[in-house]
């Protein structure tokens, strides 16, 4: 993967080579950071790059920072502006992915969350698919359990907890599967290694509630709205037993990276027909139209990079959040 040319670092945009940390950095040693993953989609007809739900991503980013006791000197709007400025500097005219990171930057020994100084960086790079086969993922139930709210809060994107995701992903891929489905400590389905999970059964979509130790995904939230409002499918948030996977009609992962990926087999058992089903196919089509700004009713989710003039509608959720407010 080519390195980015620039980074937002120490409050301004600098050459990527200047965005450096020392080996003693607290977050590097102890996982005391949090991050986000935001996609921007190129729309060829409009010659415009649209960032998908940047305020919502940055609100969750700030909430993850709060979980780590961080006081950041930025609002969701400040961070959106920084991302837009970065993308304009990079002059991307293709799909890309942005990675904001807040991390304790102190170069000191000592495990704690207090009396430390956070820093924020953002980088962006061209990006395509996260999983090769979005139309038919073969998943396995991982032997690793999802981190619990009383261990490392699963609802936030905390860097240290991604060791849990990495164990699940590597073991799944080494065993020949595309992805892992991770159960929580209760034995219920939580999510994929880095994506939320839905199944479809008898015309209803089911996804684990946010209290089942899943990341509070922005794509998950978008999908609930797309399924219920546009595709007319009721969505139920409830715990999912592992054997419900075998009996589901369809299933899919969703997330910024994975986008919408059909899960068509779990541990060699087909889900439904074992092929991309009609609901996931329709959802994928709708989702890719929405993220490229082609659906007027969801256009407010897409923030244009190059057309400065289009403001994000003022909403409560765009207010400064976090203890630094
Ligand atoms: C563990 C985990 N679950 C779910 C998701 C999906 O979240 P989002 O839709 O906000 O990208 C991600 C991230 O990308 C993740 O890392």
XYZ file of C-alpha atoms and ligand atoms in Angstrom:
341
model
C 0.000 0.000 0.000
C 1.494 3.373 -0.969
C 1.982 5.764 1.947
C -0.097 8.942 2.189
C 1.624 12.143 1.097
C 0.268 14.276 3.915
C -1.101 13.992 7.441
C -3.069 16.175 9.802
C -0.723 16.196 12.791
C -0.260 18.598 15.703
C -3.151 20.679 14.380
C -1.983 21.261 10.822
C -1.370 19.483 7.552
C 2.230 18.355 7.195
C 4.159 16.004 4.881
C 3.482 12.427 6.013
C 7.196 11.950 6.724
C 6.914 14.566 9.497
C 4.062 12.785 11.295
C 6.265 10.622 13.494
C 6.209 9.294 17.066
C 8.909 7.819 19.308
C 9.071 4.172 20.302
C 8.228 5.024 23.894
C 4.890 6.562 22.910
C 2.300 5.496 25.488
C -0.321 4.367 22.951
C 2.219 2.316 21.021
C 3.228 0.472 24.196
C -0.157 0.120 25.938
C -2.837 0.436 23.227
C -4.132 3.673 24.755
C -5.572 5.188 21.620
C -8.744 5.193 19.611
C -9.360 5.532 15.919
C -11.905 5.843 13.177
C -12.273 4.626 9.629
C -14.111 6.846 7.183
C -14.635 6.294 3.489
C -14.962 8.887 0.769
C -16.481 7.891 -2.565
C -15.754 9.411 -5.956
C -18.826 10.349 -8.012
C -17.764 10.554 -11.642
C -20.914 12.231 -12.978
C -20.579 15.080 -10.516
C -16.755 15.047 -10.469
C -17.039 15.146 -6.685
C -15.668 13.199 -3.745
C -18.242 12.498 -1.007
C -17.220 11.689 2.561
C -19.741 9.355 4.154
C -21.238 10.605 7.442
C -18.102 12.377 8.680
C -19.822 14.054 11.641
C -21.235 10.764 12.860
C -17.843 9.109 12.541
C -16.155 11.917 14.425
C -18.841 11.923 17.116
C -18.103 8.259 17.771
C -14.390 9.041 17.627
C -14.858 11.673 20.329
C -16.925 9.224 22.384
C -14.175 6.607 22.094
C -11.752 9.286 23.288
C -14.019 10.008 26.260
C -13.952 6.322 27.174
C -10.170 6.709 27.392
C -10.456 9.828 29.574
C -9.089 11.973 26.757
C -9.961 15.623 26.436
C -9.460 16.570 22.803
C -9.395 20.208 21.724
C -11.563 19.470 18.668
C -15.274 19.187 17.922
C -16.737 16.830 15.323
C -17.005 19.843 13.035
C -13.340 20.794 13.579
C -12.268 17.244 12.732
C -14.518 17.126 9.661
C -12.950 20.388 8.491
C -9.470 18.966 9.061
C -10.357 15.850 7.058
C -11.819 17.898 4.211
C -8.695 20.078 4.123
C -6.515 16.969 4.046
C -8.498 15.390 1.207
C -8.314 18.628 -0.745
C -4.554 18.702 -0.237
C -4.244 15.123 -1.467
C -6.490 16.004 -4.447
C -8.011 12.532 -4.507
C -10.318 11.773 -7.429
C -10.991 8.161 -6.472
C -12.478 6.174 -3.592
C -10.432 6.570 -0.469
C -10.251 5.788 3.225
C -9.357 8.118 6.076
C -7.910 7.086 9.402
C -8.239 9.499 12.322
C -6.314 8.463 15.422
C -6.239 9.912 18.940
C -3.462 8.563 21.070
C -1.649 9.233 24.303
C 1.578 10.683 22.997
C 3.654 10.809 26.187
C 6.966 9.040 25.893
C 6.914 7.590 29.376
C 6.590 4.311 31.238
C 3.494 3.615 33.369
C 0.138 1.993 32.644
C -2.691 4.454 33.275
C -5.140 6.759 31.547
C -4.665 9.858 33.710
C -2.055 12.620 33.541
C -1.315 11.937 29.901
C -1.430 14.108 26.784
C -3.480 13.059 23.752
C -2.558 13.880 20.166
C -4.685 13.564 17.044
C -3.632 12.550 13.562
C -5.563 11.951 10.355
C -4.286 10.339 7.177
C -6.111 9.332 4.006
C -5.299 7.024 1.125
C -6.913 5.556 -1.983
C -8.771 2.408 -1.031
C -10.762 -0.333 -2.700
C -12.187 -3.505 -1.221
C -11.415 -4.680 2.318
C -12.656 -8.228 1.666
C -12.089 -9.706 -1.771
C -15.366 -11.518 -2.097
C -18.073 -9.113 -0.983
C -20.658 -11.243 -2.791
C -19.949 -14.457 -0.891
C -17.904 -14.530 2.297
C -17.149 -17.881 3.913
C -16.928 -17.218 7.657
C -16.036 -19.313 10.658
C -17.125 -19.005 14.268
C -13.987 -17.858 16.026
C -12.675 -19.589 19.120
C -11.830 -16.091 20.407
C -14.540 -14.223 22.308
C -15.329 -10.559 21.726
C -13.948 -8.144 24.342
C -16.510 -7.357 26.991
C -17.654 -3.920 28.164
C -16.043 -4.701 31.533
C -12.720 -5.584 29.898
C -12.193 -3.050 27.108
C -15.341 -1.165 26.053
C -16.416 -2.815 22.810
C -18.640 0.080 21.745
C -15.606 2.313 21.139
C -12.841 1.883 18.592
C -10.018 1.506 21.071
C -6.705 0.552 19.508
C -5.706 -1.977 22.195
C -8.854 -4.044 21.673
C -7.934 -4.676 18.033
C -5.541 -7.382 19.168
C -8.739 -9.336 19.847
C -9.904 -8.680 16.266
C -6.479 -9.573 14.892
C -6.461 -12.967 16.667
C -9.881 -13.761 15.226
C -9.027 -12.629 11.701
C -5.654 -14.355 11.455
C -6.939 -17.665 12.809
C -9.903 -17.550 10.418
C -7.724 -16.833 7.394
C -5.062 -19.384 8.330
C -7.834 -21.977 8.542
C -8.898 -21.065 4.993
C -11.918 -18.862 5.764
C -12.437 -15.279 4.642
C -13.594 -13.852 7.955
C -14.411 -14.631 11.577
C -17.730 -14.338 13.373
C -16.939 -13.575 16.984
C -19.259 -14.586 19.826
C -19.476 -12.502 22.975
C -18.838 -13.906 26.449
C -22.518 -14.963 26.659
C -22.062 -17.114 23.560
C -24.215 -14.865 21.388
C -23.122 -13.608 17.980
C -21.400 -10.241 18.391
C -19.886 -9.320 15.033
C -17.115 -9.980 12.543
C -13.480 -9.186 13.288
C -14.020 -5.576 12.182
C -17.597 -5.379 10.970
C -21.150 -5.610 12.283
C -23.416 -8.540 11.514
C -27.013 -8.980 10.323
C -29.057 -12.017 9.387
C -32.330 -12.130 7.492
C -35.005 -14.646 8.374
C -38.619 -14.783 7.186
C -38.550 -11.212 5.890
C -37.062 -9.669 9.037
C -33.506 -8.464 9.536
C -31.914 -9.200 12.903
C -28.761 -7.662 14.351
C -27.255 -7.841 17.845
C -28.069 -4.873 20.095
C -25.310 -2.429 21.055
C -25.412 -3.944 24.569
C -24.091 -7.256 23.168
C -20.511 -5.940 22.996
C -20.523 -4.777 19.413
C -18.938 -1.647 18.012
C -21.605 1.008 17.537
C -21.108 0.987 13.790
C -22.052 3.930 11.610
C -22.737 1.555 8.698
C -24.896 -0.602 10.994
C -26.914 2.486 11.871
C -27.212 3.442 8.198
C -28.219 -0.095 7.198
C -30.989 -0.198 9.820
C -32.422 2.926 8.210
C -31.968 1.714 4.624
C -33.543 -1.668 5.329
C -36.503 -0.374 7.282
C -37.257 2.882 5.456
C -36.303 2.151 1.869
C -36.384 -1.622 1.441
C -39.372 -2.057 3.773
C -37.811 -4.782 5.905
C -38.469 -4.753 9.658
C -35.232 -4.687 11.666
C -35.023 -6.229 15.118
C -32.100 -5.614 17.465
C -31.805 -8.678 19.678
C -29.262 -11.285 20.715
C -28.523 -13.960 18.107
C -27.794 -17.594 18.954
C -25.058 -19.243 16.914
C -27.390 -21.938 15.551
C -29.623 -19.230 14.101
C -26.877 -18.740 11.524
C -27.473 -22.207 10.102
C -31.187 -21.522 9.761
C -30.984 -17.953 8.400
C -32.157 -17.116 4.880
C -29.363 -14.566 4.332
C -26.613 -12.901 6.341
C -24.165 -10.070 5.832
C -21.364 -8.076 7.375
C -21.409 -4.315 7.235
C -18.853 -1.677 8.078
C -16.877 1.137 6.552
C -14.151 -1.224 5.370
C -16.203 -4.241 4.354
C -19.121 -2.081 3.060
C -21.923 -4.665 2.638
C -20.604 -8.205 2.222
C -22.863 -11.230 1.910
C -21.990 -14.077 4.290
C -22.990 -17.125 2.304
C -21.372 -19.930 4.315
C -20.434 -20.390 7.951
C -18.135 -23.286 8.845
C -18.943 -25.037 5.551
C -22.698 -24.792 6.136
C -24.566 -22.752 3.493
C -26.674 -19.820 4.621
C -29.935 -20.044 2.695
C -29.039 -21.023 -0.863
C -25.330 -20.513 -0.150
C -25.282 -17.642 -2.671
C -25.850 -13.899 -2.628
C -29.559 -13.528 -1.751
C -32.120 -10.942 -2.896
C -32.129 -8.781 0.253
C -28.359 -8.417 0.466
C -28.155 -7.845 -3.300
C -30.772 -5.046 -3.079
C -29.091 -3.559 -0.023
C -25.689 -3.543 -1.709
C -27.094 -1.753 -4.738
C -28.854 0.821 -2.592
C -25.832 1.316 -0.317
C -23.423 2.024 -3.180
C -25.878 4.538 -4.656
C -26.290 6.202 -1.272
C -22.573 6.519 -0.466
C -21.846 8.029 -3.881
C -24.494 10.684 -3.291
C -26.911 9.306 -5.876
C -29.936 9.090 -3.554
C -31.289 12.570 -2.836
C -33.084 11.474 0.347
C -29.767 10.341 1.866
C -27.625 13.061 0.355
C -27.234 14.674 3.789
C -25.035 11.690 4.753
C -22.551 12.587 1.993
C -20.290 15.555 2.475
C -18.741 16.951 -0.705
C -15.015 17.626 -0.544
C -14.508 20.013 -3.416
C -17.805 21.956 -3.452
C -17.162 24.147 -0.416
C -20.534 25.733 -0.692
C -22.585 22.787 0.558
C -22.803 23.052 4.327
C -23.636 20.038 6.495
C -27.112 20.669 7.933
C -26.900 22.012 11.468
C -28.024 19.273 13.809
C -27.640 18.682 17.496
C -25.292 15.828 16.763
C -22.872 18.251 15.112
C -22.253 20.136 18.326
C -18.915 19.945 20.041
C -18.885 16.842 22.185
C -16.608 15.385 24.784
C -15.241 16.852 27.944
C -13.362 19.446 25.920
C -16.687 21.008 24.828
C -15.008 -4.223 15.472
C -15.749 -3.437 14.445
N -17.065 -3.630 14.301
C -17.791 -2.948 13.402
C -17.198 -2.013 12.567
C -18.043 -1.230 11.610
O -18.162 0.098 12.049
P -18.410 1.286 11.043
O -19.637 0.957 10.306
O -18.593 2.479 11.913
O -17.230 1.371 10.185
C -15.835 -1.790 12.676
C -15.129 -0.802 11.864
O -14.885 -0.429 10.962
C -15.088 -2.513 13.631
O -13.778 -2.322 13.758
